[in-house]
Short mmCIF file of C-alpha atoms in Angstrom, two decimals:
data_model
loop_
_atom_site.label_atom_id
_atom_site.label_comp_id
_atom_site.label_asym_id
_atom_site.label_seq_id
_atom_site.Cartn_x
_atom_site.Cartn_y
_atom_site.Cartn_z
CA MET A 18 49.27 6.52 -3.53
CA ALA A 19 51.78 6.56 -6.33
CA LYS A 20 51.46 4.28 -9.33
CA SER A 21 53.65 1.24 -9.10
CA PRO A 22 55.14 -0.24 -12.27
CA ASP A 23 55.56 -3.49 -10.38
CA ASN A 24 51.89 -3.70 -9.41
CA PRO A 25 49.75 -1.53 -11.68
CA ALA A 26 46.58 -3.41 -10.72
CA ALA A 27 46.96 -2.18 -7.15
CA PHE A 28 46.36 1.35 -8.38
CA ARG A 29 43.50 0.58 -10.74
CA PRO A 30 40.30 2.20 -9.45
CA ARG A 31 37.15 0.16 -8.98
CA GLY A 32 34.44 1.05 -11.44
CA LEU A 33 36.44 1.13 -14.66
CA GLY A 34 35.56 -1.39 -17.32
CA SER A 35 32.16 -2.36 -15.94
CA ASP A 36 30.36 0.99 -15.83
CA VAL A 37 26.79 1.40 -17.02
CA ALA A 38 25.05 4.59 -17.99
CA LEU A 39 23.07 6.20 -15.19
CA PRO A 40 20.30 8.75 -15.66
CA VAL A 41 21.80 11.93 -17.01
CA LEU A 42 19.17 14.49 -15.91
CA ILE A 43 19.34 14.29 -12.12
CA ASP A 44 16.93 17.13 -11.20
CA HIS A 45 15.98 16.21 -7.64
CA GLU A 46 17.07 14.11 -4.70
CA PRO A 47 16.88 10.39 -5.45
CA ALA A 48 14.38 8.40 -3.47
CA ALA A 49 15.64 6.61 -0.40
CA PRO A 50 16.26 2.88 -0.86
CA ALA A 51 13.58 0.48 0.26
CA ALA A 52 13.83 -0.34 3.95
CA SER A 53 14.17 -4.07 3.23
CA GLY A 54 17.22 -3.68 0.98
CA PRO A 55 20.78 -2.60 1.72
CA ALA A 56 21.70 1.06 1.30
CA THR A 57 23.49 1.70 -1.98
CA LEU A 58 25.15 4.59 -3.79
CA PRO A 59 25.72 5.12 -7.52
CA ILE A 60 29.49 4.92 -7.70
CA SER A 61 31.58 6.16 -10.57
CA GLU A 62 34.86 4.99 -9.07
CA THR A 63 36.70 4.23 -5.84
CA PHE A 64 40.45 4.31 -5.46
CA PHE A 65 43.35 4.87 -3.09
CA SER A 66 45.61 7.84 -3.78
CA LEU A 67 46.93 11.07 -2.29
CA GLN A 68 44.62 13.97 -1.61
CA GLY A 69 45.44 16.39 -4.42
CA GLU A 70 43.71 19.57 -3.26
CA GLY A 71 43.12 21.69 -0.22
CA LYS A 72 44.28 21.65 3.39
CA LEU A 73 45.08 17.93 3.34
CA THR A 74 47.11 17.84 0.14
CA GLY A 75 49.38 14.81 0.09
CA VAL A 76 47.48 12.76 2.69
CA PRO A 77 46.91 9.10 1.66
CA SER A 78 43.16 8.77 1.19
CA TYR A 79 40.39 6.48 -0.01
CA PHE A 80 38.25 8.24 -2.61
CA VAL A 81 34.59 7.46 -3.18
CA ARG A 82 33.27 9.25 -6.25
CA VAL A 83 29.50 9.16 -6.64
CA SER A 84 27.93 9.43 -10.08
CA GLY A 85 25.33 12.16 -10.51
CA CYS A 86 25.25 15.90 -10.13
CA ASN A 87 22.73 18.72 -9.97
CA LEU A 88 25.10 21.11 -11.80
CA ARG A 89 26.94 20.99 -15.14
CA CYS A 90 30.16 23.00 -14.92
CA THR A 91 31.48 23.86 -18.37
CA TRP A 92 35.04 22.94 -17.30
CA CYS A 93 34.13 19.85 -15.23
CA ASP A 94 37.10 17.50 -15.08
CA THR A 95 34.95 14.45 -14.11
CA PRO A 96 32.24 14.47 -16.81
CA TYR A 97 31.68 10.73 -16.26
CA ALA A 98 30.14 11.71 -12.90
CA SER A 99 28.17 14.72 -14.12
CA TRP A 100 27.55 15.43 -17.82
CA THR A 101 27.29 11.72 -18.67
CA PRO A 102 27.03 9.87 -15.36
CA MET A 103 28.50 6.37 -15.50
CA GLY A 104 28.88 3.84 -12.73
CA THR A 105 27.35 1.00 -10.76
CA GLN A 106 25.22 0.75 -7.65
CA ARG A 107 27.37 -0.45 -4.73
CA THR A 108 26.35 -1.23 -1.16
CA LEU A 109 27.88 0.53 1.75
CA ASP A 110 29.30 -2.82 2.91
CA GLU A 111 31.15 -3.17 -0.39
CA ILE A 112 32.57 0.32 -0.13
CA LEU A 113 33.69 -0.05 3.50
CA GLY A 114 35.10 -3.50 2.81
CA GLU A 115 37.40 -2.06 0.17
CA LEU A 116 38.62 0.62 2.60
CA ARG A 117 39.35 -2.03 5.21
CA SER A 118 41.71 -3.72 2.76
CA ARG A 119 44.16 -0.84 3.30
CA PRO A 120 44.29 -0.39 7.09
CA THR A 121 47.09 2.22 6.80
CA VAL A 122 44.71 4.64 5.03
CA ARG A 123 42.80 6.64 7.66
CA HIS A 124 41.25 9.35 5.49
CA ALA A 125 38.22 9.06 3.23
CA VAL A 126 37.16 11.61 0.62
CA LEU A 127 33.53 11.54 -0.52
CA THR A 128 33.29 13.34 -3.80
CA GLY A 129 31.48 13.38 -7.10
CA GLY A 130 29.53 14.54 -8.97
CA GLU A 131 27.62 15.84 -6.00
CA PRO A 132 27.64 13.44 -3.07
CA MET A 133 25.13 15.47 -1.07
CA LEU A 134 22.41 14.50 -3.58
CA PHE A 135 22.18 11.00 -2.12
CA PRO A 136 20.48 10.04 1.17
CA ALA A 137 22.74 7.05 1.63
CA LEU A 138 25.69 9.39 2.10
CA ALA A 139 24.71 10.05 5.71
CA PRO A 140 24.80 6.41 6.89
CA LEU A 141 28.09 5.94 5.02
CA THR A 142 29.63 8.85 6.91
CA HIS A 143 28.44 7.54 10.27
CA ARG A 144 29.92 4.10 9.57
CA LEU A 145 33.21 5.71 8.54
CA ARG A 146 33.16 7.66 11.80
CA ASP A 147 32.64 4.42 13.73
CA MET A 148 35.78 3.11 12.03
CA GLY A 149 37.79 6.14 13.21
CA ILE A 150 38.24 7.43 9.64
CA HIS A 151 38.73 11.14 8.95
CA ILE A 152 36.00 12.23 6.53
CA THR A 153 36.29 14.92 3.87
CA ILE A 154 33.18 15.76 1.87
CA GLU A 155 33.67 17.63 -1.40
CA THR A 156 30.55 19.54 -2.44
CA ALA A 157 29.45 22.52 -4.49
CA GLY A 158 27.50 23.75 -1.47
CA THR A 159 24.00 23.69 -2.94
CA ILE A 160 22.59 20.91 -0.71
CA HIS A 161 22.76 20.53 3.08
CA ARG A 162 22.70 17.22 4.96
CA ASP A 163 23.24 16.28 8.58
CA LEU A 164 26.11 13.81 8.56
CA ALA A 165 29.50 13.00 10.04
CA CYS A 166 32.22 15.17 8.51
CA ASP A 167 35.67 16.28 9.65
CA LEU A 168 36.41 18.65 6.72
CA MET A 169 33.64 20.19 4.67
CA SER A 170 35.33 21.10 1.39
CA ILE A 171 33.02 23.49 -0.43
CA SER A 172 33.57 24.61 -4.00
CA PRO A 173 31.08 27.38 -4.79
CA LYS A 174 30.65 27.71 -8.54
CA LEU A 175 31.44 31.12 -10.00
CA ALA A 176 29.90 32.54 -13.18
CA ASN A 177 32.75 31.04 -15.19
CA SER A 178 31.30 27.59 -14.51
CA THR A 179 28.02 28.10 -16.40
CA PRO A 180 27.85 26.31 -19.77
CA ALA A 181 27.91 28.58 -22.82
CA ALA A 182 24.77 29.04 -24.89
CA ASP A 183 26.33 27.02 -27.70
CA ASP A 184 27.70 24.16 -25.53
CA PRO A 185 27.32 21.03 -27.69
CA ARG A 186 26.59 18.92 -24.59
CA ASP A 187 23.48 21.04 -23.92
CA HIS A 188 21.69 21.63 -27.19
CA SER A 189 18.41 22.62 -25.52
CA GLY A 190 20.00 24.98 -23.05
CA VAL A 191 18.24 23.24 -20.17
CA TRP A 192 21.39 22.64 -18.16
CA ARG A 193 22.65 26.17 -18.74
CA GLN A 194 19.48 27.49 -17.09
CA ARG A 195 19.47 24.94 -14.30
CA HIS A 196 23.13 25.40 -13.51
CA GLU A 197 22.91 29.20 -13.40
CA SER A 198 19.85 29.09 -11.12
CA ARG A 199 21.41 26.55 -8.72
CA ARG A 200 25.12 27.26 -8.59
CA ILE A 201 24.97 29.64 -5.60
CA ASN A 202 22.67 28.98 -2.63
CA ILE A 203 23.51 31.46 0.11
CA ALA A 204 21.30 29.78 2.75
CA VAL A 205 22.91 26.37 2.17
CA LEU A 206 26.45 27.77 2.06
CA ALA A 207 25.85 29.64 5.32
CA SER A 208 24.43 26.56 7.07
CA LEU A 209 27.34 24.38 5.91
CA LEU A 210 29.85 26.89 7.26
CA ARG A 211 28.03 27.15 10.60
CA ASP A 212 27.39 23.43 11.06
CA TYR A 213 30.80 22.14 9.96
CA ARG A 214 33.36 24.23 11.70
CA ASP A 215 36.41 22.76 9.89
CA HIS A 216 35.74 23.88 6.35
CA GLN A 217 37.40 25.28 3.27
CA LEU A 218 36.08 27.26 0.30
CA LYS A 219 37.79 26.34 -2.97
CA PHE A 220 37.27 28.60 -5.96
CA VAL A 221 38.26 27.71 -9.52
CA VAL A 222 39.63 30.84 -11.20
CA SER A 223 40.97 31.69 -14.61
CA ASP A 224 41.41 35.49 -14.54
CA ALA A 225 41.59 38.34 -12.06
CA SER A 226 38.02 39.42 -12.68
CA HIS A 227 36.91 36.51 -10.54
CA LEU A 228 38.37 38.05 -7.40
CA ALA A 229 35.64 40.65 -7.10
CA GLU A 230 33.02 37.94 -7.51
CA ILE A 231 34.60 35.88 -4.72
CA GLU A 232 34.87 38.90 -2.42
CA ALA A 233 31.22 39.83 -3.05
CA LEU A 234 30.14 36.27 -2.21
CA LEU A 235 32.18 36.22 1.01
CA GLN A 236 30.44 39.39 2.09
CA ARG A 237 27.10 37.52 1.95
CA LEU A 238 28.32 34.59 4.11
CA PRO A 239 29.19 34.13 7.77
CA PRO A 240 32.82 35.13 8.47
CA VAL A 241 35.31 32.76 6.82
CA ALA A 242 38.93 32.72 8.02
CA PRO A 243 41.20 33.97 5.20
CA ASP A 244 43.29 30.79 5.27
CA ALA A 245 40.12 28.77 4.61
CA VAL A 246 39.68 30.48 1.23
CA LEU A 247 41.57 28.69 -1.55
CA LEU A 248 42.15 29.75 -5.14
CA MET A 249 42.68 26.97 -7.68
CA PRO A 250 43.70 27.70 -11.27
CA GLU A 251 41.31 26.33 -13.85
CA GLY A 252 42.64 23.62 -16.13
CA VAL A 253 43.70 19.98 -16.27
CA THR A 254 47.41 20.58 -16.85
CA THR A 255 50.14 22.01 -14.63
CA PRO A 256 50.03 25.77 -15.17
CA SER A 257 53.14 27.77 -15.99
CA PRO A 258 54.43 30.33 -13.49
CA ARG A 259 53.26 33.26 -15.60
CA HIS A 260 49.70 31.91 -15.63
CA VAL A 261 49.47 31.72 -11.85
CA ALA A 262 51.47 34.80 -10.79
CA TRP A 263 48.30 36.85 -10.36
CA ILE A 264 46.77 34.14 -8.16
CA VAL A 265 49.89 34.09 -5.96
CA ASP A 266 49.67 37.89 -5.64
CA ALA A 267 45.95 37.73 -4.74
CA CYS A 268 46.62 35.13 -2.05
CA VAL A 269 49.51 37.11 -0.53
CA GLN A 270 47.42 40.31 -0.47
CA ARG A 271 44.39 38.70 1.14
CA GLY A 272 45.85 35.93 3.30
CA TRP A 273 44.14 33.27 1.12
CA ARG A 274 45.72 30.00 0.08
CA PHE A 275 46.92 28.88 -3.31
CA CYS A 276 45.40 25.48 -4.07
CA THR A 277 47.48 23.23 -6.25
CA ARG A 278 46.32 19.99 -7.94
CA LEU A 279 48.92 17.51 -6.77
CA HIS A 280 47.35 14.65 -8.72
CA ILE A 281 47.73 16.63 -11.96
CA HIS A 282 51.41 17.23 -11.19
CA LEU A 283 52.01 13.55 -10.39
CA PHE A 284 49.80 11.71 -12.87
CA GLY A 285 48.39 14.21 -15.38
CA ASN A 286 44.67 14.32 -16.12
CA THR A 287 44.21 10.62 -15.37
CA ARG A 288 41.07 9.03 -14.00
CA GLY A 289 41.41 7.26 -10.65
CA THR A 290 44.17 9.45 -9.24
#
């Protein structure tokens, strides 16, 4: 959904201006909510926009970004949902009520952070399915859950994602170690690919050396159709043609897809887009 100068409030994502700090070191699955209380999720933001990445680029969608992640990518472009999780607990009724306010939007994108961390994700997906909503889940592919999903969008983290030893956000080096040990889980990736037949693998790349790493990973997984493998240039600005020429060549040679970031082209590196 494009920003409107006549109605800027219509584009403003929920969750900005009232966020509270959430626990930073999420090291395990959160406990399920008490049976007597409504199911909730820690939400960083929700908003209506256009899907900016992958097979459904350009499709009007409702985004639900959970706050909390079991990884710490050095180049993470949503640090408010990972490195320093911020947000509020919201009930599933609140989330679904907001979606119902825009009946023309029939796609939901559940993203993060890492949405698969949270048990309440499953009932949210089933309620979205009951509403006839197409569901995309964006995950790093380190956790498996049984849930309703129409497009499993998996972004396995390559070695370029691991924080450097001198990263100022990780003085102790704890997250460097955790991230490196968790970023690839072959068993989980394989089960996600088998259980969710409509899927895509998105890889963030910054130089040609990453191609061999991707090809080696694909060899360890169940067969993935070439057009379900997407290469996305690292960065939070629109890359110049000379910076992506090698990615274009790699895609042409292998039958893979180039993955743009439409929201960066339209809005820049702006939260809630």
